[in-house]
Amino acid sequence: MALIEAQHLHLAYDRREIVRDLSLALPEGRITIIVGANGSGKSTLLRGMSRLLTPKSGGVLLDGRDLHSLRGKELARRLGLLPQSPLAPDGVTVRELVSRGRFPHQGLIPQWTEQDERAVAEALAATRTDALQERLLEELSGGQRQRVWIAMALAQQTEVLLLDEPTTFLDVTHQLEVLDVVRDLNRERGTTVGIVLHDLNLAARYADHLVAVRAGEIHSQGTPAEVITAQMAHEVFALDAHIAPDPVTGSPMVLPRRRDRTPSPHHHEEDPVSTTTDTAALVPALEHSSTLAFELTVAARRPLGPSLVRFTFTSADLEHFGTNSHPLDLRVKLIIPGPQASADHFAPVRPEGHLDPATHAQWYRDWLQIDPADRGWMRTYTVREHRAAGHPGNLSAQPEIDIDVVLHLDPVEQPGQGVAARWARDAQVGDTVSLLGPNRHLVGPDYGGIEFRPGTARTVLLVGDETAVPAVGSILEALPASISGHALLEVPEAGDAQQLLSRSGVQVTWLPREGRPHGELLDAAVRRLMSENNAQAFRDAAADGPADDGRAATHEELEDVDIDETILWETTTGHGAFYAWLAGEAGAIKSLRRHLVSELGLDRKQVSFMGYWRQGRAEH
């Protein structure tokens, strides 16, 4: 069990203070439920107690240690958080999502162990989701999905679990189902639990300790019987209610008569959180959007060769950027400015922005309806390096990121094509651009924009063209000395080769095309390497032990992917001792996919294929 407590906590978004001088300890091994009206600050309090929001003053202690003094993975091993409306990448199975709860217990390159396997199995069983483990998350009902998210939090095996409105949008049956799982967890493991809830009657039924919050301050706290009174309903919820015992549980039950129009004696005219119809629906982007829009300034532009240029971007906003881990092959979106921009189309998802949860999911479709000359063009890139403020390699006092851009310039300019390359050619220090990337307060190393997941592999094959060089460079920097293998990189000219640093034993081979067809050298090099190293050894590496029954490998028949109509994107978390990661022009990657899987018989679970772009088409 663990004690988590807030001491004189002040929390704010920019200059707007939400939580004021609040002190609260969650009783060890008990269920604490926090209630309050919309805009009362209860979710903000939970964010502050989970280190997602830095206090303006005051602090949060976990067993006497300041939360902000704990390293990221150390905190994640001790404190779990389930935010409102969590998001998962498409195509994720229940088991894959729950397994991500084990990331805090692993090193930079995940190594799956029996302890991890046992933790996942216990989490699935505890939440009664073991029968669902092979199903896709999007196929499940709302209640089932919430149980799966709780299972992921259980797999973390933390001493403290915080949940922000876990029953939102669920019907009554599923609300009870989810809260029953949480109560069972608390009773069986002694986990200290903190929950934000809207429903007073559910709070009274499940809470050991109840806290009522109004205008960023604690109105009252204690047992449900002590807190839930007619006076509290009036002062906190502006509700005229009769309080009676629940005939089933004996806990206090709130029976509303009507909304109380009498002003509360504690009403503040200057309350910074409006609850009018227009603004009550808006919520802070920092709390609710896993992707944020960052306004960046070009701090430096440096050619890396004839075909690549490195941009260093800086912004105070970047303190909210990242996945709390090494970026590896993290993908982000640059918004190339349009010539006739009329407004900031990403204002709701700026770090200081507010968005409408009811319409947020359709923002991309809405953005596409705007004239490109106004909205600009969205292009995908890899973060080559991310440096926090104060890093000795920074050019400014602010956080910085490096992004390498390939200068694929068309000989004849076509509307809507080559816009990113032309921007990169012409951009100067001081220019500004927007970037869509991960909100570090809501995402972790399991973020869907990272695809390099080698699992237990000790030998890796990294294959890419010039568009994949930044990702490979970043991956190589993260690999430990225990990893060996090959990186094959095809670039337009010999001058595009770079010095890529790595502690690993991965050998880097540069393949300058010098006018040859795109992918020709890469295809030949992969075929030669796989022949030299005996593909049978890589097939055996996927199994528990070497194949010794003399049977021929099974060569899987791949479904065809029309790369002119869809994106070739097939990624996996590796298993076994060998893992391959291939990215670049879709036609070349499709050919290598056929060779490795259909012709050589490699298990598809050993290889990730990504068509970053398609020759002859506009950038993705």
Coordinates of N, CA and C in Angstrom, one line a residue, residues 73 106-110 325-326 328 477-480 503:
K73 N 9.8 6.1 -15.3 CA 9.4 4.7 -15.2 C 9.2 4.3 -13.7
Q106 N 10.2 -2.5 -18.1 CA 11.2 -3.0 -19.0 C 12.2 -1.9 -19.3
G107 N 13.3 -2.3 -19.9 CA 14.3 -1.4 -20.3 C 14.0 -0.7 -21.6
L108 N 15.0 0.0 -22.1 CA 14.8 0.8 -23.3 C 14.3 0.0 -24.5
I109 N 14.9 -1.2 -24.6 CA 14.5 -2.2 -25.6 C 13.7 -3.3 -24.9
P110 N 12.4 -3.4 -25.0 CA 11.6 -4.3 -24.2 C 12.1 -5.8 -24.3
S325 N 9.7 8.9 -23.4 CA 10.7 7.8 -23.7 C 11.5 8.3 -24.9
H326 N 12.5 7.5 -25.3 CA 13.2 7.8 -26.5 C 12.3 7.8 -27.7
L328 N 12.7 6.9 -30.8 CA 12.8 5.8 -31.8 C 12.3 6.3 -33.2
E477 N 20.6 5.0 -32.3 CA 21.1 5.7 -31.1 C 20.6 5.1 -29.8
A478 N 19.4 4.5 -29.9 CA 18.7 3.9 -28.7 C 19.1 2.5 -28.5
L479 N 19.6 1.8 -29.4 CA 19.9 0.3 -29.3 C 21.0 0.1 -28.3
P480 N 20.9 -0.9 -27.4 CA 22.0 -1.2 -26.5 C 23.1 -2.1 -27.2
R503 N 25.6 2.4 -29.9 CA 26.4 1.5 -29.0 C 26.3 0.1 -29.5

